[in-house]
Amino acid sequence: MEEQNDKDIQEQTQDTAGQAVSPGYEYLSGALKVSFFLLKIIMIVLVVLFLVSGFRTVGPDEKAMVLRFGKIRGRGEARLLGPGLKWVFPYPIDEIIRLPVQKKINVPLNLFWYYVKPGEEMKEAAGEKTYASATLNPLTDGYCLVRGEKQSEAAAVTEGSDYNILHSKWVLTYQITDPESFFKNCFVNDSKLEAGQNYADVIEQNVNPMLQNLMAEAVVGAMVNYTIEEAMYERSAGVTEHVRRLLQEELDKIGSGITVVAVQRNRIAVPRQVEAAFQAAHTAVQTKEKTISGAKLYAEKTLNEAAGPVAGELLQVLRSDDANEQQLEFLWSQLAGKAQEEIANARAYRTKVVEAARANADYLRQILPEYRKHPELVVQRIYMDAIEQILDNADEKIFVQPGQSAGTELRVLVNRDPALKPKKETQKR
Amino acid sequence: MKNISIPLFLLVLFVVLVLVSTMFQVRETESALVTTFGKVTRTFTEPGLHFKWPLPIEQVEKFDSRLRILEAQLGETTTKGAVPVIVNTFVVWRIADPCEFFNAVGTVTEAEAKLRSQINDTQNKVIGRHFFSEFVNSDPEKIRFDQIENEMLTELQAATKGLYGIEIKEAGIKQLKISEDVSKDVFERMKKERERQTEATIAEGTAAAKKIKTDADSMQTELLAAADARAKAIRAQGDAEAASYYKMLEEDPQLAMFLRDIEALKKILEKRSTLVIGADSEPFKMLKKMPELEPKSKK
């Protein structure tokens, strides 16, 4: 419309220029012409700028909605625009709202950690011990209450005292998955944007406090259901899942359009005031394991020494009522150690006894025919052979001439060979 | 032409001014109301373009209807069993009825102040109705944490309904703590509990180790006894087998005895023996005197 006005004025100027006579008037009309021309250019530039200003880029990880006179434009799926170059009417007709839907945003939650003095943060982060007073100040120290161990004694302790204290640090990762619900329901202070900021830039600073509150509620509500052991070791994955579930329920309930991507429990610790006792308990568990493994080693060694690697199996078969004879024989043959030694000795004895008996019998049978023919000679020969052998083996030989009278006494002094040792029993039987 | 252009320009300007002063937008995130000479006459909760009379007849007030969070102060209260607890409650709320909100509180700051005292009030009331053991208990079945939060929400909703034009969507306890003095007792108890556990663990370990050792020892005894029995059986077998040869000796027992004696003698005197022998005995008597042999004549 303004452009139209502009044209009219221009035409007017041209009409008047035709009737010009005086040089002053001519000069004036010339000046007017130039200024109207410039004005026209400016108008055109403004119109172009107006149109160009309607272009908006939706980033590859974004979704956008167009508000026409404040209302979301389109129906169904058309309400959400994907990435690309979009043109909308400039203010005040259209407004484009872009939301990062791919972005995973992390929110730390350190509400349940103890107070760390300024200057000790580095020390604390490195896991070093920091000073802890005897108590926890509820205004500055953060913690969760967890349930006590279920035990028979619990009945005896006074009401409400069976709970414990744990510190923990969490990180929530969330994503905006329903842009429309998010935009409609979650408060984002977009009425006071600074220059160059758009809606998406202020999402985190506005939404994170709410998420921290909801997350804290979920953590408090979940942790009371677990014991220290469960929360720290046995069911730590279960606790984070519990927190995630509670938080997601809350977020869905208020229609936030936010999905919890992950809940992480970065740190968990017993209060520093009781750490030593917990450490001792932990060490005790290790000691117990060590004691037991030592005993097992002893057991293994004992059995191995007694009967070798088949000891356990053999014992099992021996104990069972319906022992398989074949298997038993096999196991006996695999025996080692003391038991094997004993059996080997017995075997050796058997062989020796039998062999000796047979040898004697054979010998007797061989000499019997000859003996029957010349008994004296045979006996004498055997006897003399034996004497010869005995004398040969004897270390010392002493011959004595018996005295004539019966009362004569003979004394022989024999030096004990110092190398001789008392005879030991080398064999058991 | 000359006469039309300027009025036309003015007309356009006038139309624009009229539109600007009579039209207003309600955003998806907002609700609005129109006051006529200061009195609320219309409310708008639907987004879009709306019309009104220009100022000073009608005026528009807009309210952000999105969910806001409000934290009450961390405060001490007592449970049913008079156990002091420190809780921090928050609510998620929004402006639901712009007219009520406008008349009752007007601004968010004012609403938050009202809400805060209401939260404290309800929180103390609800917590005072429950035992501490319903918040945390060694028996998870007895924990009523969700229920307490729900009660708080329901009561807050009831208490604020129709009053401030706000809607409370959620109420939650974000911190549950105990008083400083009690924390000391809890630490003592935690320590005791651990110490008991430590002792129990060590005792368990010792007992288990002892059992393993005794088991092993008895197994060893059992094994050796079995081996001994087997060894005895083998020996007996040997003896029995040897006995079968003794029968052969029966052919001439006297000779057999003689042979056995000789063998025994040999064996006994095999090593480390010193013999003292009378010179009269055979064959040593030859040392004294040459034997007299008489050849036997053949008959």
XYZ file of C-alpha atoms in Angstrom:
728
model
C 0.000 0.000 0.000
C 2.816 2.313 0.863
C 4.409 1.435 -2.416
C 1.254 2.496 -4.188
C 1.367 5.858 -2.432
C 4.895 6.235 -3.479
C 3.949 5.752 -7.132
C 1.170 8.274 -6.929
C 3.484 10.861 -5.541
C 5.957 10.137 -8.271
C 3.333 10.577 -10.972
C 2.313 13.838 -9.431
C 5.851 15.042 -9.592
C 6.135 14.121 -13.243
C 2.930 16.010 -14.059
C 4.123 19.173 -12.419
C 7.552 18.879 -14.070
C 5.977 19.204 -17.521
C 4.624 22.674 -16.826
C 7.897 23.973 -15.384
C 9.085 27.379 -16.641
C 11.319 29.024 -14.070
C 14.879 27.569 -13.451
C 14.274 27.542 -9.680
C 11.207 25.459 -10.089
C 13.112 23.179 -12.471
C 15.833 22.693 -9.876
C 13.306 21.902 -7.199
C 11.518 19.388 -9.352
C 14.871 17.732 -10.189
C 15.696 17.380 -6.509
C 12.291 15.943 -5.773
C 12.693 13.427 -8.568
C 15.963 12.162 -7.131
C 14.624 11.909 -3.608
C 11.495 10.049 -4.726
C 13.659 7.679 -6.700
C 15.785 6.989 -3.639
C 12.669 6.499 -1.582
C 11.438 3.957 -4.103
C 14.682 2.013 -3.882
C 14.493 2.008 -0.106
C 10.914 0.769 -0.272
C 11.846 -2.081 -2.589
C 14.783 -3.011 -0.377
C 12.519 -3.014 2.651
C 9.995 -5.260 0.951
C 12.729 -7.658 -0.088
C 14.152 -7.649 3.417
C 10.699 -8.278 4.809
C 10.286 -11.311 2.611
C 13.805 -12.609 3.154
C 13.455 -12.240 6.913
C 10.840 -14.965 6.767
C 13.403 -17.632 5.933
C 14.395 -19.871 8.774
C 16.683 -22.891 8.860
C 15.676 -25.901 10.878
C 18.817 -27.758 11.869
C 19.334 -31.457 11.152
C 18.795 -32.390 14.784
C 15.774 -30.162 15.224
C 12.029 -30.182 14.766
C 10.064 -26.969 14.376
C 6.541 -25.712 14.892
C 5.061 -22.603 13.352
C 2.802 -20.505 15.515
C 0.417 -18.441 13.408
C -1.062 -15.772 15.602
C 0.084 -17.890 18.542
C -1.560 -21.113 17.424
C 0.349 -24.094 16.097
C -0.177 -24.292 12.368
C -1.207 -27.480 10.631
C -2.874 -30.706 11.562
C -1.537 -34.076 12.619
C 1.950 -34.759 11.445
C 2.116 -31.515 9.495
C 2.381 -29.639 12.756
C 5.981 -30.696 13.102
C 8.478 -29.546 10.504
C 11.638 -31.454 9.805
C 15.071 -30.040 9.007
C 15.554 -27.684 6.034
C 14.949 -24.129 4.901
C 11.482 -22.858 5.818
C 9.679 -19.651 5.016
C 7.238 -18.156 7.460
C 5.511 -14.818 7.644
C 7.570 -12.464 9.713
C 6.471 -11.081 13.046
C 3.750 -10.573 14.153
C 2.034 -13.135 11.983
C 4.160 -16.233 12.371
C 6.621 -17.401 14.953
C 8.844 -20.407 14.491
C 9.757 -22.548 17.468
C 12.686 -24.864 16.976
C 13.401 -27.684 19.397
C 16.440 -29.921 19.580
C 14.959 -33.403 19.472
C 18.152 -35.362 18.880
C 20.177 -33.702 21.545
C 20.781 -35.710 24.673
C 21.104 -33.367 27.565
C 22.928 -34.222 30.763
C 21.842 -32.885 34.109
C 24.021 -33.575 37.135
C 22.380 -34.069 40.499
C 24.707 -33.575 43.419
C 22.022 -32.920 45.972
C 22.760 -36.136 47.837
C 26.436 -35.562 48.421
C 28.027 -34.270 51.587
C 29.189 -30.728 51.884
C 32.726 -30.225 50.723
C 34.544 -27.229 52.071
C 35.699 -24.686 49.536
C 39.264 -25.535 48.607
C 38.792 -29.228 49.255
C 36.877 -29.930 46.054
C 39.952 -31.155 44.203
C 40.902 -33.425 47.031
C 37.394 -34.777 47.238
C 37.128 -35.399 43.514
C 40.367 -37.358 43.633
C 38.770 -39.650 46.184
C 40.946 -38.503 49.037
C 39.660 -38.255 52.543
C 38.237 -34.963 53.584
C 37.410 -33.769 57.027
C 34.057 -34.894 58.344
C 32.471 -33.784 61.578
C 30.723 -36.295 63.796
C 27.302 -35.405 62.455
C 25.622 -34.469 59.199
C 24.137 -31.033 58.935
C 20.763 -31.394 57.230
C 21.071 -27.949 55.694
C 24.365 -28.462 53.932
C 25.059 -32.169 53.732
C 23.081 -34.169 51.248
C 22.189 -37.826 51.591
C 19.530 -40.421 51.086
C 17.973 -42.647 53.655
C 18.095 -46.321 52.807
C 16.389 -49.122 54.593
C 18.144 -51.235 57.192
C 18.898 -54.904 56.849
C 15.908 -57.090 57.431
C 16.760 -59.076 60.484
C 15.181 -60.703 63.451
C 16.748 -58.162 65.778
C 14.911 -55.429 63.954
C 11.867 -56.219 66.017
C 13.791 -55.414 69.148
C 15.158 -52.026 68.107
C 12.989 -49.005 68.593
C 10.518 -47.953 65.990
C 11.867 -46.141 62.973
C 15.509 -46.565 63.764
C 16.267 -49.277 61.228
C 17.565 -47.168 58.403
C 20.930 -46.074 57.131
C 22.487 -43.154 55.336
C 24.140 -43.094 51.922
C 25.655 -40.375 49.782
C 25.303 -40.495 46.024
C 25.829 -38.475 42.870
C 23.705 -38.860 39.786
C 23.536 -37.784 36.188
C 20.335 -37.697 34.219
C 20.357 -37.793 30.441
C 17.161 -36.699 28.783
C 15.819 -35.943 25.387
C 12.820 -34.013 24.151
C 10.806 -36.584 22.277
C 7.419 -34.898 22.059
C 8.113 -31.310 20.986
C 4.510 -30.185 21.108
C 3.826 -31.396 24.642
C 7.148 -30.038 25.724
C 6.463 -26.633 24.231
C 2.978 -26.420 25.648
C 3.707 -27.720 29.116
C 7.246 -27.007 30.181
C 7.939 -23.542 31.335
C 10.664 -21.892 29.345
C 11.086 -18.220 29.939
C 11.125 -17.172 26.276
C 9.548 -13.787 26.748
C 12.763 -12.178 27.872
C 15.246 -13.466 25.348
C 18.485 -11.633 24.922
C 19.569 -10.497 21.488
C 20.595 -13.411 19.298
C 19.002 -15.999 21.576
C 16.174 -18.187 20.518
C 13.853 -20.573 22.289
C 16.160 -23.549 22.018
C 19.024 -21.692 23.671
C 17.189 -21.215 26.935
C 15.564 -24.630 27.221
C 18.227 -26.190 29.414
C 18.550 -23.389 31.928
C 14.780 -23.325 32.349
C 13.974 -27.011 32.346
C 16.939 -28.436 34.232
C 15.824 -27.144 37.652
C 12.487 -28.864 37.219
C 14.149 -32.070 36.132
C 16.519 -31.911 39.072
C 13.592 -31.657 41.430
C 11.729 -34.529 39.843
C 14.875 -36.615 39.698
C 15.618 -35.912 43.353
C 12.136 -37.065 44.243
C 12.647 -40.250 42.260
C 15.993 -40.905 43.938
C 14.632 -40.333 47.442
C 11.608 -42.487 46.685
C 13.633 -45.293 45.165
C 16.485 -45.417 47.644
C 14.307 -46.048 50.698
C 13.495 -49.439 49.202
C 17.058 -50.705 49.193
C 19.613 -51.613 51.779
C 23.172 -50.352 51.682
C 24.408 -53.634 50.230
C 21.738 -53.666 47.573
C 22.195 -50.030 46.622
C 25.974 -50.185 46.517
C 26.688 -53.622 45.106
C 24.060 -56.283 44.688
C 21.300 -54.401 42.950
C 22.850 -51.121 41.878
C 21.501 -51.573 38.357
C 18.086 -52.200 39.831
C 18.235 -48.930 41.767
C 19.084 -46.826 38.722
C 16.332 -48.561 36.792
C 13.929 -47.861 39.631
C 14.881 -44.178 39.596
C 14.510 -44.038 35.830
C 11.074 -45.625 36.013
C 9.812 -43.285 38.749
C 11.159 -40.245 36.946
C 9.652 -41.251 33.625
C 6.304 -41.811 35.305
C 6.406 -38.307 36.729
C 7.436 -36.788 33.416
C 4.634 -38.579 31.620
C 2.151 -37.596 34.277
C 2.798 -33.903 33.803
C 2.946 -34.299 30.022
C 6.444 -32.955 29.696
C 7.269 -34.589 26.356
C 10.612 -35.547 27.835
C 12.066 -39.043 27.739
C 14.705 -40.199 30.155
C 17.540 -41.594 28.084
C 19.608 -42.764 30.999
C 20.036 -42.432 34.702
C 23.545 -42.900 35.931
C 24.742 -43.189 39.451
C 28.236 -41.831 39.256
C 29.247 -42.147 42.846
C 27.919 -43.792 45.927
C 29.502 -43.800 49.344
C 28.789 -44.536 52.921
C 29.163 -41.535 55.213
C 32.772 -40.745 55.986
C 31.927 -41.037 59.656
C 31.385 -44.780 59.372
C 33.752 -45.564 56.529
C 36.308 -47.267 58.759
C 33.732 -49.739 60.071
C 32.619 -50.531 56.545
C 36.207 -50.956 55.457
C 36.746 -53.388 58.311
C 33.674 -55.356 57.293
C 34.937 -55.457 53.758
C 38.334 -56.665 54.881
C 36.631 -59.297 57.002
C 34.960 -60.690 53.925
C 38.318 -60.940 52.237
C 39.848 -62.545 55.289
C 37.044 -65.049 55.348
C 37.598 -65.935 51.733
C 41.304 -66.259 52.348
C 40.782 -68.526 55.346
C 38.421 -70.733 53.403
C 40.651 -70.959 50.368
C 43.545 -71.806 52.684
C 41.494 -74.600 54.195
C 40.546 -75.854 50.761
C 44.172 -75.921 49.797
C 44.941 -77.908 52.911
C 42.123 -80.331 52.146
C 43.339 -80.810 48.627
C 46.882 -81.374 49.757
C 45.856 -83.807 52.463
C 43.773 -85.886 50.126
C 46.405 -85.745 47.462
C 49.043 -86.967 49.857
C 46.763 -89.683 51.074
C 45.591 -91.067 47.771
C 46.428 -88.811 44.835
C 44.096 -87.131 42.421
C 41.499 -89.892 42.470
C 41.016 -89.563 46.225
C 37.669 -87.792 46.076
C 36.214 -90.088 43.474
C 37.455 -93.196 45.185
C 35.974 -92.086 48.470
C 32.664 -91.419 46.823
C 32.560 -94.888 45.287
C 33.682 -96.473 48.552
C 30.935 -94.692 50.438
C 28.204 -95.565 48.021
C 26.333 -98.762 48.708
C 26.186 -100.089 45.190
C 29.813 -99.616 44.294
C 30.685 -100.634 40.794
C 33.405 -103.271 41.211
C 35.051 -102.480 37.916
C 35.154 -98.795 38.578
C 36.490 -99.425 42.038
C 39.311 -101.586 40.663
C 40.156 -98.913 38.163
C 40.275 -96.273 40.855
C 42.472 -98.449 43.071
C 44.861 -98.839 40.184
C 45.016 -95.045 39.768
C 45.889 -94.541 43.399
C 48.866 -92.496 44.532
C 50.269 -91.209 47.764
C 50.376 -92.966 51.106
C 47.583 -95.367 50.353
C 49.288 -96.468 47.191
C 52.525 -97.012 49.059
C 50.840 -99.245 51.547
C 49.197 -101.320 48.893
C 52.435 -101.574 46.937
C 54.156 -102.856 50.068
C 51.465 -105.438 50.510
C 51.871 -106.529 46.917
C 55.614 -106.826 47.346
C 55.082 -108.919 50.467
C 52.697 -111.198 48.637
C 55.126 -111.742 45.804
C 57.979 -112.387 48.161
C 56.132 -114.857 50.332
C 54.775 -116.770 47.415
C 58.064 -116.830 45.575
C 59.918 -118.002 48.649
C 57.445 -120.767 49.304
C 57.621 -121.917 45.722
C 61.422 -121.824 45.695
C 61.560 -123.942 48.821
C 59.136 -126.397 47.415
C 61.030 -126.659 44.141
C 64.292 -127.118 45.890
C 62.954 -129.859 48.080
C 61.513 -131.660 45.139
C 64.799 -131.453 43.269
C 66.988 -132.823 45.966
C 64.516 -135.397 47.201
C 65.582 -138.231 44.822
C 69.230 -137.792 45.662
C 68.471 -137.506 49.370
C 66.587 -140.701 49.338
C 69.573 -142.437 47.866
C 72.293 -140.886 50.101
C 70.620 -139.053 52.896
C 73.721 -138.483 54.998
C 75.821 -137.133 52.179
C 73.174 -134.735 51.013
C 72.473 -133.437 54.485
C 76.137 -133.068 55.208
C 76.788 -131.252 51.974
C 73.947 -128.843 52.584
C 75.018 -128.378 56.143
C 78.629 -127.732 55.278
C 77.682 -125.323 52.520
C 75.630 -123.428 54.969
C 78.345 -123.307 57.615
C 80.804 -122.182 55.001
C 78.531 -119.398 53.928
C 77.830 -118.351 57.460
C 81.461 -118.236 58.404
C 82.233 -116.409 55.251
C 79.696 -113.760 56.107
C 80.698 -113.427 59.734
C 82.695 -110.349 60.569
C 84.722 -112.063 63.280
C 85.372 -115.648 64.040
C 86.609 -116.880 67.394
C 87.556 -120.511 68.023
C 87.657 -121.821 71.485
C 89.384 -124.876 72.837
C 87.018 -126.283 75.391
C 88.651 -126.899 78.783
C 89.040 -130.323 80.264
C 87.275 -129.617 83.487
C 83.704 -128.689 83.540
C 84.148 -125.540 85.669
C 86.365 -123.640 83.256
C 85.086 -120.205 82.357
C 85.651 -118.552 79.063
C 85.534 -114.825 78.633
C 85.522 -113.155 75.245
C 85.855 -109.387 74.967
C 84.344 -108.231 71.782
C 84.789 -104.669 70.632
C 81.565 -103.227 69.441
C 81.941 -101.868 65.984
C 81.135 -98.162 66.413
C 79.655 -98.042 62.915
C 76.960 -100.428 64.016
C 73.661 -98.885 64.651
C 70.784 -100.339 66.492
C 68.718 -102.407 64.219
C 65.664 -100.534 63.007
C 62.442 -101.893 61.945
C 62.509 -101.314 58.276
C 59.395 -103.197 57.583
C 56.128 -102.995 59.331
C 55.429 -106.602 59.666
C -4.792 12.004 -7.676
C -2.973 14.547 -5.597
C -5.939 14.911 -3.333
C -6.491 11.186 -2.811
C -3.003 9.986 -1.933
C -2.567 11.718 1.382
C -5.970 10.732 2.836
C -5.364 7.211 1.582
C -2.073 7.091 3.405
C -3.746 8.350 6.556
C -6.549 5.817 6.171
C -4.089 2.961 5.937
C -2.263 4.247 8.984
C -5.570 4.454 10.856
C -6.568 0.908 9.916
C -3.235 -0.412 11.093
C -3.565 1.425 14.374
C -7.065 0.075 14.911
C -5.966 -3.459 14.199
C -3.003 -3.182 16.538
C -5.156 -1.864 19.348
C -8.020 -4.326 18.916
C -6.302 -7.542 17.957
C -4.262 -9.715 20.237
C -2.667 -13.112 20.049
C -2.908 -15.875 22.582
C 0.049 -18.205 22.293
C -0.152 -21.955 22.799
C 1.709 -21.441 26.041
C -0.583 -18.785 27.363
C -4.020 -17.963 28.545
C -5.438 -14.479 28.507
C -8.254 -12.398 29.871
C -9.823 -9.165 28.828
C -10.836 -6.558 31.377
C -13.434 -3.941 30.607
C -12.736 -0.876 32.698
C -10.723 -3.030 35.065
C -13.298 -5.809 35.408
C -12.701 -9.247 33.966
C -15.193 -9.869 31.227
C -13.762 -12.584 29.052
C -11.098 -15.297 29.362
C -9.232 -16.996 26.556
C -7.562 -20.358 27.016
C -7.533 -21.286 23.314
C -4.584 -20.054 21.306
C -5.052 -17.850 18.255
C -6.058 -14.361 17.207
C -8.709 -12.552 19.222
C -10.356 -9.130 19.253
C -11.190 -6.591 21.930
C -12.145 -2.977 22.226
C -9.187 -0.670 22.201
C -7.771 0.976 25.303
C -8.944 2.360 27.596
C -12.165 0.378 27.257
C -10.690 -3.088 27.262
C -7.304 -4.315 28.320
C -5.611 -7.705 27.822
C -3.752 -9.627 30.525
C -1.769 -12.664 29.463
C -0.557 -15.466 31.666
C 1.952 -18.145 30.912
C 0.084 -21.393 31.477
C 3.060 -23.725 31.322
C 4.194 -25.907 34.204
C 6.349 -24.223 36.762
C 8.315 -25.672 39.594
C 8.219 -24.350 43.105
C 10.407 -25.552 45.913
C 9.424 -24.963 49.476
C 12.166 -24.261 51.955
C 13.981 -27.134 53.589
C 12.161 -27.345 56.867
C 11.919 -29.442 59.980
C 8.719 -31.146 60.911
C 7.759 -34.146 63.003
C 6.235 -37.462 62.118
C 3.483 -39.171 64.010
C 5.860 -40.809 66.444
C 7.396 -37.372 67.147
C 10.513 -38.136 65.167
C 11.959 -34.928 63.763
C 12.534 -35.045 60.016
C 13.813 -32.485 57.590
C 12.020 -32.507 54.293
C 12.035 -30.451 51.172
C 8.857 -30.513 49.159
C 8.324 -29.160 45.690
C 5.285 -28.795 43.496
C 4.744 -28.583 39.786
C 1.993 -26.101 39.102
C 0.464 -23.983 36.400
C -1.995 -21.161 35.984
C -5.185 -22.918 35.001
C -7.873 -20.306 35.361
C -6.632 -16.854 34.333
C -9.693 -15.112 35.753
C -9.393 -16.619 39.230
C -5.667 -16.149 39.146
C -6.029 -12.510 38.141
C -8.539 -11.786 40.873
C -6.891 -13.752 43.661
C -3.182 -13.263 43.237
C -2.417 -11.465 40.001
C 1.270 -12.203 39.720
C 3.375 -15.329 39.761
C 5.473 -14.024 42.645
C 2.383 -13.483 44.732
C 1.041 -16.907 43.817
C 4.338 -18.539 44.766
C 4.271 -16.883 48.168
C 0.761 -18.160 48.806
C 1.638 -21.583 47.508
C 4.742 -21.810 49.617
C 2.904 -21.374 52.868
C 0.275 -23.813 51.669
C 2.955 -26.392 50.877
C 4.528 -26.033 54.313
C 1.156 -26.358 55.918
C 0.095 -29.444 53.999
C 3.510 -31.029 54.258
C 3.528 -30.751 58.042
C -0.008 -32.004 58.290
C 0.509 -35.035 56.071
C 3.860 -36.012 57.551
C 2.411 -35.638 61.027
C -0.095 -38.299 60.151
C 2.497 -40.921 59.339
C 5.054 -42.762 61.369
C 8.671 -42.406 60.418
C 8.679 -46.136 59.782
C 6.361 -45.520 56.852
C 9.037 -43.454 55.127
C 11.813 -45.943 55.505
C 11.653 -49.407 56.946
C 13.762 -52.519 56.953
C 10.706 -54.287 55.635
C 10.068 -52.831 52.178
C 6.466 -53.919 52.393
C 5.841 -51.335 55.073
C 7.220 -48.363 53.161
C 4.447 -45.927 52.244
C 6.547 -43.264 50.575
C 4.464 -43.089 47.401
C 1.290 -42.942 49.380
C 2.532 -40.055 51.485
C 3.468 -38.110 48.384
C 0.114 -38.822 46.852
C -1.675 -37.684 49.966
C 0.296 -34.493 49.864
C -0.650 -33.919 46.253
C -4.325 -34.615 46.828
C -4.481 -32.340 49.835
C -2.629 -29.554 48.108
C -4.962 -29.850 45.161
C -7.959 -29.751 47.446
C -6.595 -26.816 49.422
C -5.881 -24.689 46.391
C -8.903 -25.594 44.337
C -10.994 -22.607 43.375
C -8.766 -20.280 45.345
C -5.909 -19.072 43.205
C -6.787 -20.341 39.776
C -3.812 -22.649 39.795
C -3.537 -26.327 39.200
C -1.063 -28.475 41.076
C 0.128 -31.271 38.878
C 2.637 -32.926 41.108
C 3.975 -32.770 44.615
C 7.071 -34.560 45.711
C 9.569 -34.865 48.502
C 12.974 -34.116 47.070
C 14.911 -34.429 50.284
C 14.301 -36.535 53.331
C 16.728 -36.013 56.137
C 17.059 -36.450 59.821
C 18.161 -33.957 62.428
C 21.811 -33.480 63.134
C 21.664 -35.115 66.567
C 19.931 -38.164 65.204
C 22.564 -38.561 62.501
C 25.094 -39.202 65.233
C 22.978 -42.024 66.638
C 22.491 -43.450 63.173
C 26.247 -43.498 62.673
C 26.705 -45.287 65.963
C 24.164 -47.861 64.959
C 25.680 -48.262 61.507
C 29.077 -48.805 63.078
C 27.736 -51.346 65.561
C 25.937 -53.171 62.816
C 29.109 -53.344 60.740
C 31.179 -54.469 63.666
C 28.711 -57.233 64.352
C 28.844 -58.155 60.700
C 32.632 -58.129 60.710
C 32.740 -60.488 63.652
C 30.127 -62.736 62.143
C 32.009 -62.857 58.853
C 35.257 -63.794 60.501
C 33.551 -66.423 62.660
C 31.835 -67.839 59.600
C 35.140 -68.028 57.779
C 36.862 -69.752 60.650
C 34.052 -72.236 61.058
C 33.885 -73.007 57.372
C 37.646 -73.452 57.162
C 37.608 -75.723 60.182
C 34.888 -77.846 58.698
C 36.751 -78.172 55.422
C 39.899 -79.201 57.263
C 38.201 -81.740 59.483
C 36.346 -83.126 56.524
C 39.611 -83.539 54.691
C 41.223 -85.179 57.679
C 38.401 -87.632 58.099
C 38.433 -88.343 54.412
C 42.116 -89.019 54.640
C 41.604 -91.370 57.559
C 38.846 -93.125 55.715
C 40.927 -93.497 52.597
C 43.936 -94.781 54.464
C 41.795 -97.222 56.380
C 40.349 -98.509 53.139
C 43.825 -98.787 51.685
C 45.027 -100.602 54.805
C 42.196 -103.067 54.559
C 43.032 -103.681 50.968
C 46.708 -104.122 51.781
C 45.841 -106.657 54.464
C 43.717 -108.545 51.998
C 46.590 -108.643 49.543
C 48.959 -109.924 52.198
C 46.491 -112.564 53.243
C 46.163 -113.553 49.648
C 49.942 -113.949 49.483
C 50.018 -116.060 52.612
C 47.263 -118.246 51.309
C 49.016 -118.721 48.009
C 52.273 -119.574 49.751
C 50.482 -122.125 51.871
C 49.616 -124.087 48.789
C 53.305 -124.765 48.296
C 53.741 -126.073 51.817
C 51.829 -129.174 50.812
C 54.677 -130.162 48.572
C 56.965 -130.110 51.571
C 54.935 -132.821 53.182
C 56.706 -135.376 51.054
C 59.553 -135.319 53.547
C 58.805 -133.083 56.467
C 62.050 -133.866 58.254
C 64.149 -132.718 55.329
C 61.945 -129.739 54.856
C 62.439 -128.718 58.459
C 66.173 -129.186 58.084
C 66.267 -127.053 54.978
C 64.227 -124.398 56.648
C 66.509 -124.324 59.670
C 69.523 -124.010 57.456
C 67.950 -121.164 55.547
C 67.024 -119.481 58.750
C 70.495 -119.858 60.121
C 72.003 -118.413 56.967
C 69.693 -115.529 57.025
C 70.063 -114.734 60.672
C 73.838 -114.718 60.506
C 74.075 -112.999 57.216
C 75.358 -109.688 58.467
C 77.240 -108.226 61.387
C 77.812 -111.420 63.210
C 80.584 -112.574 65.417
C 80.877 -116.310 65.813
C 82.390 -118.032 68.824
C 82.826 -121.657 67.883
C 84.179 -124.585 69.843
C 87.203 -126.047 68.095
C 85.730 -129.506 68.596
C 82.952 -128.982 66.188
C 82.933 -130.030 62.629
C 84.829 -129.157 60.504
C 87.084 -127.210 62.839
C 88.354 -130.185 64.673
C 90.533 -130.658 61.621
C 92.432 -127.635 62.826
C 93.645 -129.794 65.719
C 94.112 -133.118 64.105
C 94.114 -134.601 60.681
C 91.159 -136.937 60.169
C 91.687 -140.588 59.775
C 89.966 -141.839 56.754
C 89.451 -145.427 55.969
C 88.524 -146.187 52.461
C 85.527 -148.375 52.301
C 86.246 -151.562 50.452
C 83.862 -152.456 47.820
C 82.003 -155.523 48.596
